[in-house]
Amino acid sequence: GPGARIEASADRVTVRLEGVTAEALAQWLSQARLNARLLPVETRLQRQGEAAAARWSGTVILAGAALADAIML
């Protein structure tokens, strides 16, 4: 979505987030794990705001067998 930028390398995907809600972040991580078979290997997030109005920004690095499979194709 508009709050994310994706950079792919041979064995990892780096996602830079800017001002996403906790709900959107949780849904996205779940979809990455289930659909793309990727798991977070490093996460650096900062919360901005309080409680229900909080937004998250930072970096999530994902890796998994799906990346290796894509490279082999």
Short mmCIF file of C-alpha atoms in Angstrom, two decimals:
data_model
loop_
_atom_site.label_atom_id
_atom_site.label_comp_id
_atom_site.label_asym_id
_atom_site.label_seq_id
_atom_site.Cartn_x
_atom_site.Cartn_y
_atom_site.Cartn_z
CA GLY A 1 0.00 0.00 0.00
CA PRO A 2 0.97 3.65 0.12
CA GLY A 3 2.72 3.21 3.48
CA ALA A 4 5.25 0.64 2.23
CA ARG A 5 8.24 0.38 -0.10
CA ILE A 6 9.69 -3.00 -1.04
CA GLU A 7 13.28 -3.82 -2.01
CA ALA A 8 14.16 -7.38 -3.04
CA SER A 9 17.56 -9.04 -3.06
CA ALA A 10 18.65 -12.60 -3.73
CA ASP A 11 17.76 -13.98 -0.32
CA ARG A 12 15.73 -11.27 1.45
CA VAL A 13 12.98 -8.75 1.00
CA THR A 14 13.22 -5.45 2.85
CA VAL A 15 9.97 -3.61 3.49
CA ARG A 16 10.09 -0.01 4.69
CA LEU A 17 6.91 1.06 6.44
CA GLU A 18 5.70 4.58 7.11
CA GLY A 19 2.68 5.34 9.29
CA VAL A 20 0.77 2.07 9.01
CA THR A 21 -1.86 0.97 11.52
CA ALA A 22 -1.28 -1.98 13.83
CA GLU A 23 -4.18 -3.83 12.19
CA ALA A 24 -2.77 -3.34 8.68
CA LEU A 25 0.70 -4.42 9.83
CA ALA A 26 -0.64 -7.57 11.50
CA GLN A 27 -2.71 -8.53 8.45
CA TRP A 28 0.20 -7.94 6.09
CA LEU A 29 2.63 -10.03 8.20
CA SER A 30 0.09 -12.85 8.34
CA GLN A 31 -0.38 -12.80 4.57
CA ALA A 32 3.38 -12.74 3.96
CA ARG A 33 3.81 -15.76 6.22
CA LEU A 34 0.91 -17.78 4.83
CA ASN A 35 0.75 -16.83 1.15
CA ALA A 36 4.36 -16.03 0.29
CA ARG A 37 5.90 -18.38 2.88
CA LEU A 38 8.13 -15.60 4.18
CA LEU A 39 9.06 -14.98 7.80
CA PRO A 40 10.42 -11.84 9.45
CA VAL A 41 14.12 -12.31 10.27
CA GLU A 42 14.70 -8.74 11.46
CA THR A 43 12.25 -6.07 12.55
CA ARG A 44 12.89 -2.47 13.58
CA LEU A 45 9.64 -0.64 14.23
CA GLN A 46 8.74 2.52 16.08
CA ARG A 47 5.28 3.39 17.33
CA GLN A 48 4.01 6.90 16.75
CA GLY A 49 0.98 7.99 18.74
CA GLU A 50 -0.99 6.33 21.48
CA ALA A 51 -3.38 3.37 21.71
CA ALA A 52 -5.90 3.04 18.88
CA ALA A 53 -4.44 6.01 16.98
CA ALA A 54 -0.91 4.53 16.94
CA ARG A 55 0.93 4.18 13.65
CA TRP A 56 4.05 2.12 12.95
CA SER A 57 7.11 3.03 10.90
CA GLY A 58 10.37 1.18 10.32
CA THR A 59 11.86 -1.79 8.54
CA VAL A 60 10.88 -5.46 8.29
CA ILE A 61 13.27 -7.91 6.61
CA LEU A 62 11.71 -11.14 5.38
CA ALA A 63 13.30 -14.38 4.17
CA GLY A 64 12.14 -17.86 3.33
CA ALA A 65 12.14 -20.79 0.97
CA ALA A 66 9.84 -18.96 -1.45
CA LEU A 67 12.67 -16.55 -2.34
CA ALA A 68 15.10 -19.39 -3.04
CA ASP A 69 12.46 -21.12 -5.18
CA ALA A 70 11.87 -17.93 -7.19
CA ILE A 71 15.60 -17.56 -7.89
CA MET A 72 15.83 -21.15 -9.15
CA LEU A 73 13.12 -20.56 -11.79
#
